[in-house]
Short mmCIF file of C-alpha atoms in Angstrom, two decimals:
data_model
loop_
_atom_site.label_atom_id
_atom_site.label_comp_id
_atom_site.label_asym_id
_atom_site.label_seq_id
_atom_site.Cartn_x
_atom_site.Cartn_y
_atom_site.Cartn_z
CA UNK D 67 -8.19 342.11 145.70
CA UNK D 68 -5.36 343.91 147.50
CA UNK D 69 -1.95 343.39 149.01
CA UNK D 70 -1.61 343.82 152.76
CA UNK D 71 1.22 346.37 152.86
CA UNK D 72 0.92 346.63 156.62
CA UNK D 73 1.70 342.93 156.85
CA UNK D 74 4.76 343.42 154.65
CA UNK D 75 5.98 346.30 156.79
CA UNK D 76 5.68 344.27 160.00
CA UNK D 77 8.35 341.79 158.87
CA UNK D 78 11.43 341.44 161.09
CA UNK D 79 14.26 343.61 159.77
CA UNK D 80 17.33 341.82 158.46
CA UNK D 81 20.43 341.96 160.62
CA UNK D 82 22.43 342.08 157.40
CA UNK D 83 21.26 345.65 156.88
CA UNK D 84 23.65 346.93 159.55
CA UNK D 85 26.56 345.55 157.56
CA UNK D 86 25.69 347.71 154.54
CA UNK D 87 25.95 351.08 156.20
CA UNK D 88 26.12 351.46 159.96
CA UNK D 89 25.44 355.19 159.66
CA UNK D 90 21.95 354.73 158.22
CA UNK D 91 19.30 355.52 160.81
CA UNK D 92 16.20 353.43 161.37
CA UNK D 93 14.11 355.61 159.09
CA UNK D 94 16.10 354.19 156.18
CA UNK D 95 14.86 350.71 156.98
CA UNK D 96 12.06 351.66 154.59
CA UNK D 97 12.32 352.93 151.02
CA UNK D 98 9.91 354.75 148.73
CA UNK D 99 9.22 352.85 145.52
CA UNK D 100 7.32 353.65 142.34
CA UNK D 101 6.71 350.89 139.81
CA UNK D 102 7.25 351.29 136.06
CA UNK D 103 6.34 348.95 133.23
CA UNK D 104 8.89 347.69 130.72
CA UNK D 105 8.19 350.60 128.35
CA UNK D 106 9.04 353.16 131.08
CA UNK D 107 5.46 354.12 131.87
CA UNK D 108 4.17 354.41 135.40
CA UNK D 109 2.14 351.34 136.28
CA UNK D 110 -1.53 352.39 136.21
CA UNK D 111 -0.61 355.78 137.71
CA UNK D 112 1.00 353.85 140.51
CA UNK D 113 1.30 355.69 143.81
CA UNK D 114 4.57 356.01 145.67
CA UNK D 115 4.65 353.06 148.06
CA UNK D 116 6.76 352.87 151.21
CA UNK D 117 8.18 349.38 151.66
CA UNK D 118 10.60 347.81 154.13
CA UNK D 119 13.98 346.86 152.71
CA UNK D 120 13.23 343.25 153.62
CA UNK D 121 10.41 343.11 151.04
CA UNK D 122 10.94 340.00 148.93
CA UNK D 123 10.37 339.41 145.23
CA UNK D 124 7.18 337.39 145.76
CA UNK D 125 5.71 340.28 147.76
CA UNK D 126 6.67 342.73 145.02
CA UNK D 127 4.86 340.45 142.57
CA UNK D 128 1.70 340.65 144.69
CA UNK D 129 1.96 344.43 144.70
CA UNK D 130 2.47 344.46 140.92
CA UNK D 131 -0.60 342.31 140.25
CA UNK D 132 -2.62 344.33 142.75
CA UNK D 133 -1.88 347.56 140.88
CA UNK D 134 -2.93 345.91 137.62
CA UNK D 135 -6.04 344.41 139.27
CA UNK D 136 -4.94 340.91 138.27
CA UNK D 137 -6.71 338.04 139.97
CA UNK D 138 -4.18 336.25 142.17
CA UNK D 139 -6.41 333.18 142.18
CA UNK D 140 -5.25 332.64 138.59
CA UNK D 141 -1.68 331.65 137.87
CA UNK D 142 0.24 334.80 137.00
CA UNK D 143 3.58 335.03 135.19
CA UNK D 144 6.70 335.66 137.28
CA UNK D 145 7.95 339.24 137.23
CA UNK D 146 11.54 340.43 137.04
CA UNK D 147 12.18 343.62 139.04
CA UNK D 148 15.23 345.75 138.36
CA UNK D 149 16.69 349.20 138.94
CA UNK D 150 19.32 351.17 137.05
CA UNK D 151 22.71 351.54 138.72
CA UNK D 152 23.82 354.99 137.58
CA UNK D 153 27.32 354.48 139.00
CA UNK D 154 27.89 351.38 136.85
CA UNK D 155 27.49 352.83 133.35
CA UNK D 156 23.73 352.60 133.53
CA UNK D 157 23.67 348.82 134.01
CA UNK D 158 20.53 347.15 135.24
CA UNK D 159 20.53 345.50 138.66
CA UNK D 160 17.99 342.73 139.17
CA UNK D 161 16.23 342.31 142.51
CA UNK D 162 17.19 338.71 143.25
CA UNK D 163 15.82 337.93 146.71
CA UNK D 164 14.83 341.12 148.51
CA UNK D 165 15.30 344.87 148.15
CA UNK D 166 17.92 344.78 150.88
CA UNK D 167 20.04 342.18 149.09
CA UNK D 168 20.07 343.85 145.69
CA UNK D 169 19.58 347.63 145.76
CA UNK D 170 22.67 349.72 144.90
CA UNK D 171 23.94 351.97 147.69
CA UNK D 172 22.70 355.11 145.90
CA UNK D 173 19.13 353.83 146.32
CA UNK D 174 19.63 353.46 150.06
CA UNK D 175 20.82 357.00 150.65
CA UNK D 176 18.66 358.99 148.25
CA UNK D 177 15.49 360.72 149.37
CA UNK D 178 13.91 360.27 145.96
CA UNK D 179 11.53 357.37 145.20
CA UNK D 180 13.26 354.36 143.68
CA UNK D 181 12.15 353.65 140.12
CA UNK D 182 11.53 349.91 140.01
CA UNK D 183 11.01 348.47 136.52
CA UNK D 184 8.78 345.40 136.10
CA UNK D 185 9.29 342.87 133.30
CA UNK D 186 6.83 339.96 132.98
CA UNK D 187 8.86 336.81 132.21
CA UNK D 188 6.12 335.03 130.26
CA UNK D 189 3.32 337.08 128.78
CA UNK D 190 1.28 334.12 127.65
CA UNK D 191 0.34 330.88 129.35
CA UNK D 192 1.14 327.43 128.02
CA UNK D 193 -1.66 324.93 128.39
CA UNK D 194 -0.60 321.41 129.36
CA UNK D 195 -0.59 318.67 126.76
CA UNK D 196 -3.43 316.26 127.52
CA UNK D 197 -3.58 313.62 124.78
CA UNK D 198 -1.51 311.57 122.40
CA UNK D 199 -2.14 313.24 119.04
CA UNK D 200 -0.10 310.72 117.06
CA UNK D 201 1.88 307.54 117.53
CA UNK D 202 4.28 307.48 114.62
CA UNK D 203 5.90 304.21 113.52
CA UNK D 204 9.00 304.17 111.38
CA UNK D 205 12.04 303.52 113.50
CA UNK D 206 13.16 299.91 113.63
CA UNK D 207 15.00 300.17 116.96
CA UNK D 208 14.53 302.13 120.21
CA UNK D 209 14.56 305.92 120.01
CA UNK D 210 17.53 307.44 121.79
CA UNK D 211 17.06 311.16 121.18
CA UNK D 212 14.37 313.60 120.05
CA UNK D 213 14.72 317.34 119.48
CA UNK D 214 12.50 320.07 118.04
CA UNK D 215 13.78 322.74 115.68
CA UNK D 216 14.17 326.22 117.21
CA UNK D 217 10.72 327.29 115.96
CA UNK D 218 9.05 323.99 116.89
CA UNK D 219 7.73 323.31 113.39
CA UNK D 220 9.90 320.25 112.79
CA UNK D 221 11.11 317.35 114.91
CA UNK D 222 14.21 315.19 114.50
CA UNK D 223 14.59 311.77 116.10
CA UNK D 224 17.65 309.53 116.37
CA UNK D 225 17.49 305.78 116.83
CA UNK D 226 19.40 302.56 117.20
CA UNK D 227 18.32 301.75 113.63
CA UNK D 228 21.13 304.10 112.37
CA UNK D 229 18.73 306.71 110.95
CA UNK D 230 17.60 310.22 111.73
CA UNK D 231 13.96 310.87 110.89
CA UNK D 232 12.34 314.26 110.28
CA UNK D 233 8.70 314.85 111.22
CA UNK D 234 6.23 317.66 110.58
CA UNK D 235 4.67 318.67 113.90
CA UNK D 236 1.61 320.31 112.34
CA UNK D 237 0.52 317.54 109.97
CA UNK D 238 1.92 314.84 112.30
CA UNK D 239 3.43 313.10 109.28
CA UNK D 240 6.96 311.90 108.45
CA UNK D 241 8.89 314.22 106.13
CA UNK D 242 12.22 312.52 105.51
CA UNK D 243 14.56 309.73 106.58
CA UNK D 244 18.24 310.68 106.76
CA UNK D 245 20.44 307.67 105.97
CA UNK D 246 24.21 307.74 106.36
CA UNK D 247 25.23 306.41 109.76
CA UNK D 248 26.55 302.87 110.17
CA UNK D 249 25.81 302.57 113.90
CA UNK D 250 23.37 303.80 116.56
CA UNK D 251 22.59 307.52 116.40
CA UNK D 252 23.37 308.64 119.95
CA UNK D 253 22.76 312.39 119.79
CA UNK D 254 21.31 315.05 117.51
CA UNK D 255 21.47 318.84 117.64
CA UNK D 256 19.71 321.53 115.60
CA UNK D 257 21.73 324.59 114.67
CA UNK D 258 20.40 327.76 116.24
CA UNK D 259 19.31 329.13 112.86
CA UNK D 260 17.13 326.04 112.24
CA UNK D 261 18.96 325.35 109.00
CA UNK D 262 21.15 322.39 109.92
CA UNK D 263 21.04 319.19 111.96
CA UNK D 264 24.11 317.48 113.40
CA UNK D 265 23.89 313.79 114.25
CA UNK D 266 26.55 311.64 115.89
CA UNK D 267 26.80 307.87 116.12
CA UNK D 268 28.53 305.15 118.10
CA UNK D 269 31.25 304.95 115.43
CA UNK D 270 32.43 308.43 116.38
CA UNK D 271 31.25 310.02 113.13
CA UNK D 272 29.30 313.29 112.89
CA UNK D 273 27.05 313.98 109.92
CA UNK D 274 25.88 317.52 109.14
CA UNK D 275 22.55 317.77 107.30
CA UNK D 276 21.60 321.07 105.64
CA UNK D 277 18.12 322.24 104.67
CA UNK D 278 17.66 323.10 100.99
CA UNK D 279 15.01 325.68 100.20
CA UNK D 280 14.82 324.43 96.62
CA UNK D 281 13.77 320.89 97.55
CA UNK D 282 12.41 321.63 101.05
CA UNK D 283 14.49 318.70 102.29
CA UNK D 284 17.69 318.07 104.20
CA UNK D 285 20.75 316.81 102.35
CA UNK D 286 24.04 315.42 103.64
CA UNK D 287 26.35 318.43 103.80
CA UNK D 288 29.47 317.22 105.62
CA UNK D 289 30.96 314.13 107.26
CA UNK D 290 33.24 314.88 110.23
CA UNK D 291 35.70 312.22 111.37
CA UNK D 292 38.36 312.32 114.08
CA UNK D 293 36.96 310.92 117.31
CA UNK D 294 38.37 307.48 118.14
CA UNK D 295 35.30 306.34 120.11
CA UNK D 296 31.64 307.23 120.23
CA UNK D 297 30.31 310.75 120.71
CA UNK D 298 28.27 311.67 123.78
CA UNK D 299 27.28 315.29 123.12
CA UNK D 300 27.09 318.02 120.48
CA UNK D 301 26.81 321.79 120.90
CA UNK D 302 26.63 324.54 118.25
CA UNK D 303 28.20 327.96 118.65
CA UNK D 304 25.45 330.43 119.67
CA UNK D 305 23.77 332.38 116.89
CA UNK D 306 24.60 335.78 118.38
CA UNK D 307 28.29 335.10 117.71
CA UNK D 308 27.89 333.67 114.26
CA UNK D 309 25.00 334.00 111.82
CA UNK D 310 26.00 331.10 109.58
CA UNK D 311 26.17 328.29 112.20
CA UNK D 312 29.63 327.32 111.03
CA UNK D 313 31.19 325.98 114.24
CA UNK D 314 30.15 323.00 116.36
CA UNK D 315 31.75 321.23 119.33
CA UNK D 316 31.61 317.49 120.06
CA UNK D 317 32.46 315.48 123.17
CA UNK D 318 33.64 311.89 122.96
CA UNK D 319 34.31 308.79 124.96
CA UNK D 320 37.93 309.19 123.82
CA UNK D 321 38.23 311.95 126.49
CA UNK D 322 38.51 314.78 123.93
CA UNK D 323 36.40 317.71 122.80
CA UNK D 324 36.70 318.81 119.19
CA UNK D 325 35.73 322.16 117.69
CA UNK D 326 34.84 321.77 114.02
CA UNK D 327 34.53 324.12 111.06
CA UNK D 328 31.76 322.46 109.07
CA UNK D 329 32.55 324.42 105.90
CA UNK D 330 36.06 322.99 105.61
CA UNK D 331 35.34 319.78 107.60
CA UNK D 332 38.47 320.53 109.63
CA UNK D 333 39.04 320.23 113.35
CA UNK D 334 40.03 323.69 114.56
CA UNK D 335 41.01 322.58 118.07
CA UNK D 336 41.28 319.33 120.00
CA UNK D 337 40.66 320.04 123.69
CA UNK D 338 42.48 317.22 125.45
CA UNK D 339 42.62 318.03 129.15
CA UNK D 340 40.19 315.36 130.39
CA UNK D 341 41.46 311.92 131.39
CA UNK D 342 38.21 309.98 130.90
CA UNK D 343 35.06 310.00 128.78
CA UNK D 344 33.53 313.46 128.24
CA UNK D 345 29.82 313.01 128.92
CA UNK D 346 28.34 316.53 128.84
CA UNK D 347 29.00 319.67 126.81
CA UNK D 348 27.70 323.24 126.62
CA UNK D 349 28.77 326.10 124.33
CA UNK D 350 27.92 329.09 126.46
CA UNK D 351 26.58 332.48 125.53
CA UNK D 352 29.89 334.14 126.49
CA UNK D 353 31.83 331.97 124.01
CA UNK D 354 33.17 329.56 126.61
CA UNK D 355 32.79 325.80 126.36
CA UNK D 356 31.90 323.80 129.47
CA UNK D 357 32.67 320.07 129.53
CA UNK D 358 31.86 317.46 132.17
CA UNK D 359 33.65 314.14 132.37
CA UNK D 360 33.95 310.76 134.04
CA UNK D 361 37.22 312.12 135.47
CA UNK D 362 34.96 314.01 137.95
CA UNK D 363 35.91 317.47 136.70
CA UNK D 364 34.29 320.26 134.71
CA UNK D 365 36.59 322.21 132.44
CA UNK D 366 36.04 325.70 131.08
CA UNK D 367 37.59 326.35 127.67
CA UNK D 368 37.95 329.50 125.59
CA UNK D 369 36.31 328.71 122.26
CA UNK D 370 38.27 331.18 120.14
CA UNK D 371 41.64 329.50 120.75
CA UNK D 372 40.95 326.30 122.71
CA UNK D 373 42.76 327.50 125.84
CA UNK D 374 41.78 325.88 129.16
CA UNK D 375 40.59 328.68 131.47
CA UNK D 376 39.88 326.77 134.66
CA UNK D 377 38.96 323.37 136.10
CA UNK D 378 35.98 323.04 138.44
CA UNK D 379 36.38 320.31 141.05
CA UNK D 380 34.14 318.95 143.79
CA UNK D 381 32.25 315.98 142.40
CA UNK D 382 33.12 312.62 143.92
CA UNK D 383 32.17 310.55 140.88
CA UNK D 384 31.24 310.70 137.20
CA UNK D 385 29.57 313.84 135.92
CA UNK D 386 26.49 312.85 133.93
CA UNK D 387 24.81 316.11 133.04
CA UNK D 388 25.33 319.87 132.66
CA UNK D 389 22.89 322.73 132.12
CA UNK D 390 23.15 326.52 132.03
CA UNK D 391 20.56 329.17 132.77
CA UNK D 392 20.83 330.37 129.15
CA UNK D 393 20.35 326.99 127.42
CA UNK D 394 16.80 327.82 126.46
CA UNK D 395 17.42 331.25 124.93
CA UNK D 396 20.47 329.95 123.05
CA UNK D 397 18.39 327.10 121.66
CA UNK D 398 15.82 329.58 120.32
CA UNK D 399 18.35 331.59 118.33
CA UNK D 400 16.26 334.42 116.88
CA UNK D 401 12.92 332.65 117.40
CA UNK D 402 10.54 334.22 119.91
CA UNK D 403 7.62 332.19 121.35
CA UNK D 404 5.91 335.47 122.23
CA UNK D 405 6.05 336.74 118.64
CA UNK D 406 4.98 333.34 117.37
CA UNK D 407 1.89 333.43 119.59
CA UNK D 408 0.99 336.79 118.02
CA UNK D 409 1.60 335.54 114.48
CA UNK D 410 4.59 337.84 113.95
CA UNK D 411 7.28 335.18 113.60
CA UNK D 412 9.04 334.75 110.27
CA UNK D 413 10.61 331.54 108.98
CA UNK D 414 14.11 330.74 110.22
CA UNK D 415 15.07 328.63 107.20
CA UNK D 416 16.94 331.18 105.10
CA UNK D 417 19.45 330.97 102.29
CA UNK D 418 23.14 331.23 103.23
CA UNK D 419 23.63 334.05 100.71
CA UNK D 420 20.99 336.19 102.42
CA UNK D 421 23.62 337.89 104.58
CA UNK D 422 21.42 340.83 105.57
CA UNK D 423 18.69 338.56 106.96
CA UNK D 424 21.33 336.49 108.74
CA UNK D 425 22.68 339.61 110.44
CA UNK D 426 19.19 340.61 111.56
CA UNK D 427 18.70 337.16 113.09
CA UNK D 428 22.10 337.41 114.78
CA UNK D 429 21.26 340.80 116.28
CA UNK D 430 17.89 339.57 117.50
CA UNK D 431 19.53 336.54 119.13
CA UNK D 432 21.94 338.86 120.95
CA UNK D 433 19.09 341.03 122.24
CA UNK D 434 17.21 337.99 123.54
CA UNK D 435 20.34 336.63 125.24
CA UNK D 436 21.18 339.94 126.92
CA UNK D 437 17.60 340.30 128.12
CA UNK D 438 17.80 336.95 129.92
CA UNK D 439 21.07 337.73 131.71
CA UNK D 440 20.51 341.43 132.60
CA UNK D 441 24.20 341.82 133.54
CA UNK D 442 24.25 338.72 135.73
CA UNK D 443 26.87 335.99 135.15
CA UNK D 444 25.86 332.72 133.54
CA UNK D 445 25.14 329.91 135.96
CA UNK D 446 25.96 326.25 135.41
CA UNK D 447 24.53 323.25 137.23
CA UNK D 448 26.21 319.84 137.18
CA UNK D 449 24.93 316.43 138.28
CA UNK D 450 26.89 313.33 139.19
CA UNK D 451 26.65 309.65 140.00
CA UNK D 452 28.22 308.50 143.25
CA UNK D 453 26.21 305.39 144.19
CA UNK D 454 26.28 306.57 147.80
CA UNK D 455 24.34 309.23 149.66
CA UNK D 456 26.46 311.86 147.89
CA UNK D 457 24.60 312.21 144.61
CA UNK D 458 25.45 315.87 144.28
CA UNK D 459 24.41 318.73 142.13
CA UNK D 460 26.70 321.75 142.10
CA UNK D 461 25.76 325.29 141.09
CA UNK D 462 28.55 327.39 139.56
CA UNK D 463 29.35 330.73 137.96
CA UNK D 464 32.03 329.16 135.77
CA UNK D 465 33.13 332.26 133.86
CA UNK D 466 34.29 334.00 137.03
CA UNK D 467 34.72 331.48 139.87
CA UNK D 468 36.34 328.09 140.47
CA UNK D 469 34.33 327.38 143.61
CA UNK D 470 30.63 326.44 143.51
CA UNK D 471 27.89 328.79 144.66
CA UNK D 472 26.08 325.89 146.29
CA UNK D 473 26.09 322.14 146.74
CA UNK D 474 22.65 320.60 146.16
CA UNK D 475 22.07 317.34 148.02
CA UNK D 476 19.04 315.12 148.31
CA UNK D 477 18.92 312.58 145.50
CA UNK D 478 19.56 309.01 146.61
CA UNK D 479 20.65 307.59 143.26
CA UNK D 480 22.25 308.58 139.95
CA UNK D 481 21.18 311.96 138.53
CA UNK D 482 20.24 311.55 134.87
CA UNK D 483 19.51 315.11 133.81
CA UNK D 484 19.31 318.68 135.07
CA UNK D 485 17.52 321.56 133.34
CA UNK D 486 17.13 325.24 134.16
CA UNK D 487 13.67 326.64 133.55
CA UNK D 488 13.55 329.11 130.62
CA UNK D 489 13.34 332.05 133.03
CA UNK D 490 16.34 330.71 134.99
CA UNK D 491 14.50 330.79 138.31
CA UNK D 492 14.25 327.05 138.88
CA UNK D 493 16.44 323.98 138.39
CA UNK D 494 14.80 320.59 137.87
CA UNK D 495 16.76 317.36 138.31
CA UNK D 496 15.70 313.85 137.27
CA UNK D 497 17.08 310.78 138.98
CA UNK D 498 17.14 307.01 139.18
CA UNK D 499 15.58 307.43 142.65
CA UNK D 500 12.23 307.91 140.78
CA UNK D 501 11.91 311.56 141.80
CA UNK D 502 12.25 315.00 140.28
CA UNK D 503 13.58 317.69 142.57
CA UNK D 504 13.21 321.44 142.19
CA UNK D 505 15.85 323.91 143.36
CA UNK D 506 16.17 327.69 143.38
CA UNK D 507 18.01 328.62 140.18
CA UNK D 508 19.99 331.43 141.84
CA UNK D 509 20.86 330.07 145.27
CA UNK D 510 20.55 326.31 144.80
CA UNK D 511 18.16 326.07 147.75
CA UNK D 512 15.98 322.94 147.73
CA UNK D 513 12.30 323.58 147.03
CA UNK D 514 10.33 320.35 146.62
CA UNK D 515 10.41 316.71 145.49
CA UNK D 516 7.92 315.71 142.79
CA UNK D 517 6.97 312.07 143.24
CA UNK D 518 4.70 309.91 141.12
CA UNK D 519 6.91 307.85 138.86
CA UNK D 520 7.47 304.24 139.88
CA UNK D 521 10.66 303.86 137.84
CA UNK D 522 13.81 305.88 137.16
CA UNK D 523 13.20 309.29 135.57
CA UNK D 524 15.34 309.59 132.44
CA UNK D 525 14.57 312.98 130.92
CA UNK D 526 12.66 316.19 131.61
CA UNK D 527 11.66 319.22 129.51
CA UNK D 528 10.21 322.64 130.36
CA UNK D 529 7.38 324.56 128.72
CA UNK D 530 8.47 327.94 127.38
CA UNK D 531 6.65 329.84 130.15
CA UNK D 532 8.43 327.90 132.95
CA UNK D 533 5.10 326.89 134.50
CA UNK D 534 5.03 323.25 133.39
CA UNK D 535 7.51 320.38 133.30
CA UNK D 536 7.19 317.04 131.49
CA UNK D 537 9.11 313.92 132.52
CA UNK D 538 9.74 310.55 130.88
CA UNK D 539 10.44 307.42 132.89
CA UNK D 540 11.32 303.74 132.86
CA UNK D 541 7.75 303.15 134.09
CA UNK D 542 6.59 303.81 130.46
CA UNK D 543 4.70 307.01 131.32
CA UNK D 544 5.07 310.73 130.82
CA UNK D 545 3.93 313.05 133.57
CA UNK D 546 3.15 316.77 133.37
CA UNK D 547 3.89 318.75 136.54
CA UNK D 548 2.49 322.14 137.59
CA UNK D 549 5.52 323.99 138.94
CA UNK D 550 3.71 326.88 140.63
CA UNK D 551 1.38 324.53 142.48
CA UNK D 552 4.12 321.88 142.84
CA UNK D 553 1.90 318.98 141.99
CA UNK D 554 1.19 316.40 139.30
CA UNK D 555 -1.01 317.95 136.62
CA UNK D 556 -1.49 315.01 134.23
CA UNK D 557 -0.44 311.39 133.83
CA UNK D 558 0.19 310.39 130.20
CA UNK D 559 0.35 306.62 129.71
CA UNK D 560 0.67 305.18 126.23
CA UNK D 561 4.19 303.92 125.64
CA UNK D 562 4.70 300.18 125.73
CA UNK D 563 8.08 300.34 127.45
CA UNK D 564 10.68 302.69 128.93
CA UNK D 565 10.66 306.33 127.75
CA UNK D 566 14.24 307.36 126.99
CA UNK D 567 13.77 310.76 125.32
CA UNK D 568 11.39 313.69 125.75
CA UNK D 569 11.27 317.28 124.46
CA UNK D 570 8.79 320.17 124.64
CA UNK D 571 8.61 322.27 121.48
CA UNK D 572 9.91 325.84 121.86
CA UNK D 573 6.52 327.16 120.72
CA UNK D 574 4.95 324.82 123.33
CA UNK D 575 2.53 323.38 120.79
CA UNK D 576 3.44 319.78 121.56
CA UNK D 577 5.62 317.31 123.42
CA UNK D 578 7.58 314.52 121.73
CA UNK D 579 8.60 311.27 123.39
CA UNK D 580 10.33 308.10 122.33
CA UNK D 581 11.87 305.03 123.84
CA UNK D 582 12.28 301.30 123.94
CA UNK D 583 8.98 300.53 122.16
CA UNK D 584 10.39 302.17 118.96
CA UNK D 585 7.37 304.49 118.67
CA UNK D 586 7.55 308.26 118.45
CA UNK D 587 4.60 309.90 120.18
CA UNK D 588 3.44 313.49 119.82
CA UNK D 589 1.29 314.91 122.60
CA UNK D 590 -0.92 317.98 122.26
CA UNK D 591 -3.50 319.85 124.29
#
């Protein structure tokens, strides 16, 4: 197995090259490259390879796997390629599209080989779930939300029966029923340390449940009141800012966002710039809060003092959904699927007084977050509902720009949900038009439509290696999609009615689904 380097070198040269440096002669249309692994070792005594500047990332991946003698007939993990920019304090520069687009100027004028570092983005492969391992009764009304803990060992489900139920994903048995709400539980959110669960109901009340090591159960810790109407979304402050998971943000139909201190039960800030229901919320990894609203705007807030930084405009109708390219790593906190697969993961449920362990978890969360970004800005994708041909997605860099990077068009009906893949390379969007669409996570360029559902697609969830996607639909089925091959992998019937909620465990051991038939189903391989 080999890569045809001659074929790569025969590509047409990009006209954009002349705009970089008109004084470069044609000999500099090629660069010498030597590949290094993540631990700074030369890749299998890799030779110096001469490549055209127009060489793209997918061609670099073929070269990488060729040097390692990997079989390209098998699905291989995506590779991140980067170089060090010595004129920018030693920051890493990722190769985004091609060498030409990304290399610092120093690499274009030096006669030395460019040291290109290769980082596999998923070192293990997730196998698709294939069967319903358990159908768990218990809820008396439809399930509205399901979410796994950061380490995937526990599942929480919220229902119209006013309860939150806790399930053990290994034994497939119920662990606990959390009673306290007086109305439908609309949303739930695990803290990033895996120690707390926040649940919000249609009455506008948030309950915080804390895990007790002594009893191995959750207890009601705090009741947060202040919203005048129901709550649409919850988002915890990322673990790398705060080891104790003390702050949480909530978005309500009363057009406000509240930042809470759960220790004192006080509202620290009321963010009141929206003029209609706030439907989507993200607490970003740079300590900004992004909110999307029925007033057709996205607002960017500074979490430390509640100041409005900027308003992002462009949508023609209600904003239904937001997602960032760091959602997945923030959800994990200090948990690592890679370490878990090797048996090196330690429990996340720790005692509040164990400050030293908390600080270790906080530091690890910061390392994982920085590794995902590699000095690139966070990206945000937003989806709206226009009821015309303009069912837009917008791609933004909200921390630095007010204008979108790209406008993503193609859906014919309301967009229910958008999700970045864990590696940030792909955006998936689910719509009432019965399709799932895939887009480039950096440029917003359309890739493919995944069709197979015969009803609206409500929710989607990624596997931790970004190779698989699961979707839940009004047609009562789940479907597992192979992203690399862009095709339906498995059809999972079993629900008796519409599937409202779906989640893939961070350790990728199982998928949870729930919906109108009141049953919680766990799917395994």
